[in-house]
PDB file of C-alpha atoms in Angstrom:
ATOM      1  CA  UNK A1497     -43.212 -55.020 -25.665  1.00 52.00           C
ATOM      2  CA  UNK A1498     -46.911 -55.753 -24.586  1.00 51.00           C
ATOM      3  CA  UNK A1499     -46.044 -59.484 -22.342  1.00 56.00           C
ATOM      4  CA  UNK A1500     -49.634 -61.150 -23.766  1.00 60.00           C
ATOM      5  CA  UNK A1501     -49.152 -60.067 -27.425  1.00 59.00           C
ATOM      6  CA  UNK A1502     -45.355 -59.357 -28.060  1.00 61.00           C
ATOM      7  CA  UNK A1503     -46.392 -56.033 -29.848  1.00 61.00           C
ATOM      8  CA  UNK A1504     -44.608 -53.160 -29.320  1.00 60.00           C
ATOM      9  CA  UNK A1505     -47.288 -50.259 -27.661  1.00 60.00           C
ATOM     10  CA  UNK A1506     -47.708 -46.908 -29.535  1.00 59.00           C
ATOM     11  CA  UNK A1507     -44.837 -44.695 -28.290  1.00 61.00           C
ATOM     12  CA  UNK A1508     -46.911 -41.608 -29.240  1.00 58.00           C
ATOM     13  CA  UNK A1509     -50.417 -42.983 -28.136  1.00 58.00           C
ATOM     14  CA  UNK A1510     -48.583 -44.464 -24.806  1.00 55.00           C
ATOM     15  CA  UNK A1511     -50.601 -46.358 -21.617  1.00 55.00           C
ATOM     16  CA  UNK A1512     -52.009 -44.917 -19.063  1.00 54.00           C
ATOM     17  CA  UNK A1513     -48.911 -45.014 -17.045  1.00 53.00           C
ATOM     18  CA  UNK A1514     -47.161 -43.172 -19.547  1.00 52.00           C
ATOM     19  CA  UNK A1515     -50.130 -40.424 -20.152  1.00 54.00           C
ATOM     20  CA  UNK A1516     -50.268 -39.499 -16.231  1.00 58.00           C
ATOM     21  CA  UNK A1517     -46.514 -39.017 -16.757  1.00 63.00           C
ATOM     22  CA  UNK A1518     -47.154 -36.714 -19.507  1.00 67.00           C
ATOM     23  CA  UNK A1519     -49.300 -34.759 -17.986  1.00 72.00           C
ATOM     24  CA  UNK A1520     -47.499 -34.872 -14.394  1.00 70.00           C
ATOM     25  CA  UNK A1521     -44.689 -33.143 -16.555  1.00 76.00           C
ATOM     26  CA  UNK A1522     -46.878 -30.710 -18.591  1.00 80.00           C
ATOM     27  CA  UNK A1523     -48.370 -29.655 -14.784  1.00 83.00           C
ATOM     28  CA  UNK A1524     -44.800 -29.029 -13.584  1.00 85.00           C
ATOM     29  CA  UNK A1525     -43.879 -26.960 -16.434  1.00 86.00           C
ATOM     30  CA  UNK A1526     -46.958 -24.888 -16.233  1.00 86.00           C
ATOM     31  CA  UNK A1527     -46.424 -24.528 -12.395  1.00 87.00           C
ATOM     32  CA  UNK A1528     -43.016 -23.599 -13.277  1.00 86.00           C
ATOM     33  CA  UNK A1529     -44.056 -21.042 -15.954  1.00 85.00           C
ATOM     34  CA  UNK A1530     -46.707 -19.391 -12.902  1.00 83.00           C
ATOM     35  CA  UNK A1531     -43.825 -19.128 -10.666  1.00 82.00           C
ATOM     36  CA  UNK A1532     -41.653 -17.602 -13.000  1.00 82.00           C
ATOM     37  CA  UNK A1533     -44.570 -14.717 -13.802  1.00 79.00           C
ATOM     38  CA  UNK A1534     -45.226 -14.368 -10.105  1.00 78.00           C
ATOM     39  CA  UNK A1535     -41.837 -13.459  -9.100  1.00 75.00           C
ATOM     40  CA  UNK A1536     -41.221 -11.465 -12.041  1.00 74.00           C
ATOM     41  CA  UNK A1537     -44.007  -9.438 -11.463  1.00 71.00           C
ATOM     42  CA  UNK A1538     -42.816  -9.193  -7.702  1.00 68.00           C
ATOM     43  CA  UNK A1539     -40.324  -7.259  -8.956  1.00 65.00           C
ATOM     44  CA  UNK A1540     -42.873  -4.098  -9.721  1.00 61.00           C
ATOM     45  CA  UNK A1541     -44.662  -4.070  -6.307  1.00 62.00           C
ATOM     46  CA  UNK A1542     -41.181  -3.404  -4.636  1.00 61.00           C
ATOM     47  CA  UNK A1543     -41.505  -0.330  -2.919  1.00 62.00           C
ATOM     48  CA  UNK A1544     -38.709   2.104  -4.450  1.00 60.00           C
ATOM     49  CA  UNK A1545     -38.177   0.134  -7.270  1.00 59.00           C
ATOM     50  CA  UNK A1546     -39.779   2.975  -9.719  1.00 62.00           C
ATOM     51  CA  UNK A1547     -37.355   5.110  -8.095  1.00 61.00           C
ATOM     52  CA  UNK A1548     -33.999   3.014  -8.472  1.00 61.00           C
ATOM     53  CA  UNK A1549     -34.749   2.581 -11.947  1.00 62.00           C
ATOM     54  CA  UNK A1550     -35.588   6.370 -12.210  1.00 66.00           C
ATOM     55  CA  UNK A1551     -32.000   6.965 -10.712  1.00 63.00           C
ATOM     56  CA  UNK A1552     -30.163   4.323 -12.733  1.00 63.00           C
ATOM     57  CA  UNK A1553     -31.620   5.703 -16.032  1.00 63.00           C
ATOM     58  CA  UNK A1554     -30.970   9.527 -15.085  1.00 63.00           C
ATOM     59  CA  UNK A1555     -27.373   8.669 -14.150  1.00 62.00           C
ATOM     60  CA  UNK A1556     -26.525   6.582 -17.220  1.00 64.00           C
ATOM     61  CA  UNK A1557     -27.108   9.655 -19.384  1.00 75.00           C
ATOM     62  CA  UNK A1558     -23.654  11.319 -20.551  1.00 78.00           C
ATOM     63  CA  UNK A1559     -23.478  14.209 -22.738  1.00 81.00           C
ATOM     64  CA  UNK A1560     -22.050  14.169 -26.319  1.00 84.00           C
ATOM     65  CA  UNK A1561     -18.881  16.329 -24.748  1.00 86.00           C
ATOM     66  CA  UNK A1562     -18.425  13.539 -22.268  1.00 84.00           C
ATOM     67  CA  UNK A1563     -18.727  11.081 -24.449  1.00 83.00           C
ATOM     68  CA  UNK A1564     -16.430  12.395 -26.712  1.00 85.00           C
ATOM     69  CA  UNK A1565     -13.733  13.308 -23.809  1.00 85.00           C
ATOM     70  CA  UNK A1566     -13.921  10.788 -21.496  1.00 86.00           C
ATOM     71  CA  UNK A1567     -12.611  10.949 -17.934  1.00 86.00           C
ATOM     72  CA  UNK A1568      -9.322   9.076 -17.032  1.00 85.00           C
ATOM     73  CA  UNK A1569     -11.591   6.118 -15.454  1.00 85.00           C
ATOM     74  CA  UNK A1570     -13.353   5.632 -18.392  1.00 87.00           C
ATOM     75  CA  UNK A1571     -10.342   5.500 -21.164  1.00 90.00           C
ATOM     76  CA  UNK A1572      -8.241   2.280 -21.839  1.00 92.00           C
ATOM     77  CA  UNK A1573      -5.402   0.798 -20.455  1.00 92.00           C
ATOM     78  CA  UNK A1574      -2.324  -1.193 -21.385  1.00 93.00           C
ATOM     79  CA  UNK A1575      -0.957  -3.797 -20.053  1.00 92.00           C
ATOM     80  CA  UNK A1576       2.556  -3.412 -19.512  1.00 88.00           C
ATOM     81  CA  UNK A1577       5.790  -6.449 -18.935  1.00 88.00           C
ATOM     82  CA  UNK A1578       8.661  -5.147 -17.543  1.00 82.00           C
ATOM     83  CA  UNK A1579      12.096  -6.769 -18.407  1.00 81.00           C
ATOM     84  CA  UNK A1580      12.741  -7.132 -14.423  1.00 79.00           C
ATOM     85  CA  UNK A1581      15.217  -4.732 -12.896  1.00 78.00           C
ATOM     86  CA  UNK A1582      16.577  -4.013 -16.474  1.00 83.00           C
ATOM     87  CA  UNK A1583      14.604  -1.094 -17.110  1.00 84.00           C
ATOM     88  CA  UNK A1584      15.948   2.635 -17.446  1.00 87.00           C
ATOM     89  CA  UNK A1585      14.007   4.905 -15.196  1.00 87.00           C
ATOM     90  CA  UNK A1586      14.013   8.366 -17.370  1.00 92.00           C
ATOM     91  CA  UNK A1587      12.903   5.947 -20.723  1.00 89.00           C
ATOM     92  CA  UNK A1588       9.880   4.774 -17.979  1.00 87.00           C
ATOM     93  CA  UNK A1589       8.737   7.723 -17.528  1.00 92.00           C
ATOM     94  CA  UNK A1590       8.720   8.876 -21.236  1.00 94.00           C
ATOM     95  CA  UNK A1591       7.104   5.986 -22.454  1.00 91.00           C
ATOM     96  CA  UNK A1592       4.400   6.641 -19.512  1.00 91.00           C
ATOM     97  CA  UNK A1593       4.004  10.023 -20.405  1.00 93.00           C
ATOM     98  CA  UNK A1594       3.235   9.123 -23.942  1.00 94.00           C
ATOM     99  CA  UNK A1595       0.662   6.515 -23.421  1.00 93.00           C
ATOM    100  CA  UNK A1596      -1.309   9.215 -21.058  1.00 91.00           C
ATOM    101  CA  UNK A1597      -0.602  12.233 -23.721  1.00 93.00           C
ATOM    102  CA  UNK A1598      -2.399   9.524 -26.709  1.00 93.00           C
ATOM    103  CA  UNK A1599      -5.019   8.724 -24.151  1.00 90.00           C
ATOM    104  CA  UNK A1600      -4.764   6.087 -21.746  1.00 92.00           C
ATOM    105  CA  UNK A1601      -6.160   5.896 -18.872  1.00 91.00           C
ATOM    106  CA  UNK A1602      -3.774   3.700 -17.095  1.00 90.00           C
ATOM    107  CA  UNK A1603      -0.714   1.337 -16.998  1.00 91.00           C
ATOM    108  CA  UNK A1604      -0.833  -2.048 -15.698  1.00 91.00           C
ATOM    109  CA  UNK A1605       3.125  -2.790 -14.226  1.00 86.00           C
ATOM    110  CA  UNK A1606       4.012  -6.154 -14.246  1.00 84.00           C
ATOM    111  CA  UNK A1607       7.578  -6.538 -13.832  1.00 77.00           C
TER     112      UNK A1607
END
């Protein structure tokens, strides 16, 4: 509230303490903004950088045959909890052979 009148000042209009405010915060987005754009742009005047990109997008290309047949790193996995000691070492071995003949790629063991 204004002290001499006892009206309540323009939130939108605002004095001139509240204006440099505004702008003081305006400024520091816009310096922000610049910053951001600078070291963005950084990023391109990296020597090599053409060339890692180069190498990252020519090794992230797979054939259709890959793709299709995945390596064992690439297939899924199971997680796997054993009932403790209580487990029957030929049935183990069974069950593990099945889960790699349907395609998985590996067993997590906790016992």
């Amino acid at each position: 509230m204004d002290n001499v009148t006892g009206a309540v000042p323009n939130r939108f209009r605002g004095t001139k303490e509240e204006s440099g405010g505004l702008k003081m915060r305006k400024s520091k987005k816009v310096i922000a903004a610049l910053l951001a754009v600078s070291m963005a742009a950084g990023l391109w005047s990296v020597p090599g950088f053409e060339v890692l990109n180069a190498k990252a997008a020519a090794g992230s290309v797979i054939s259709s045959e890959e793709f299709k047949q995945p390596g064992m790193d690439y297939r899924p996995g199971v997680r796997w909890w054993w009932p403790g000691g209580a487990v029957d070492e030929t049935e183990l071995q069974t069950e593990i052979d099945y889960l790699a003949a349907n395609g998985f790629g590996y067993v997590e063991i906790n016992p």
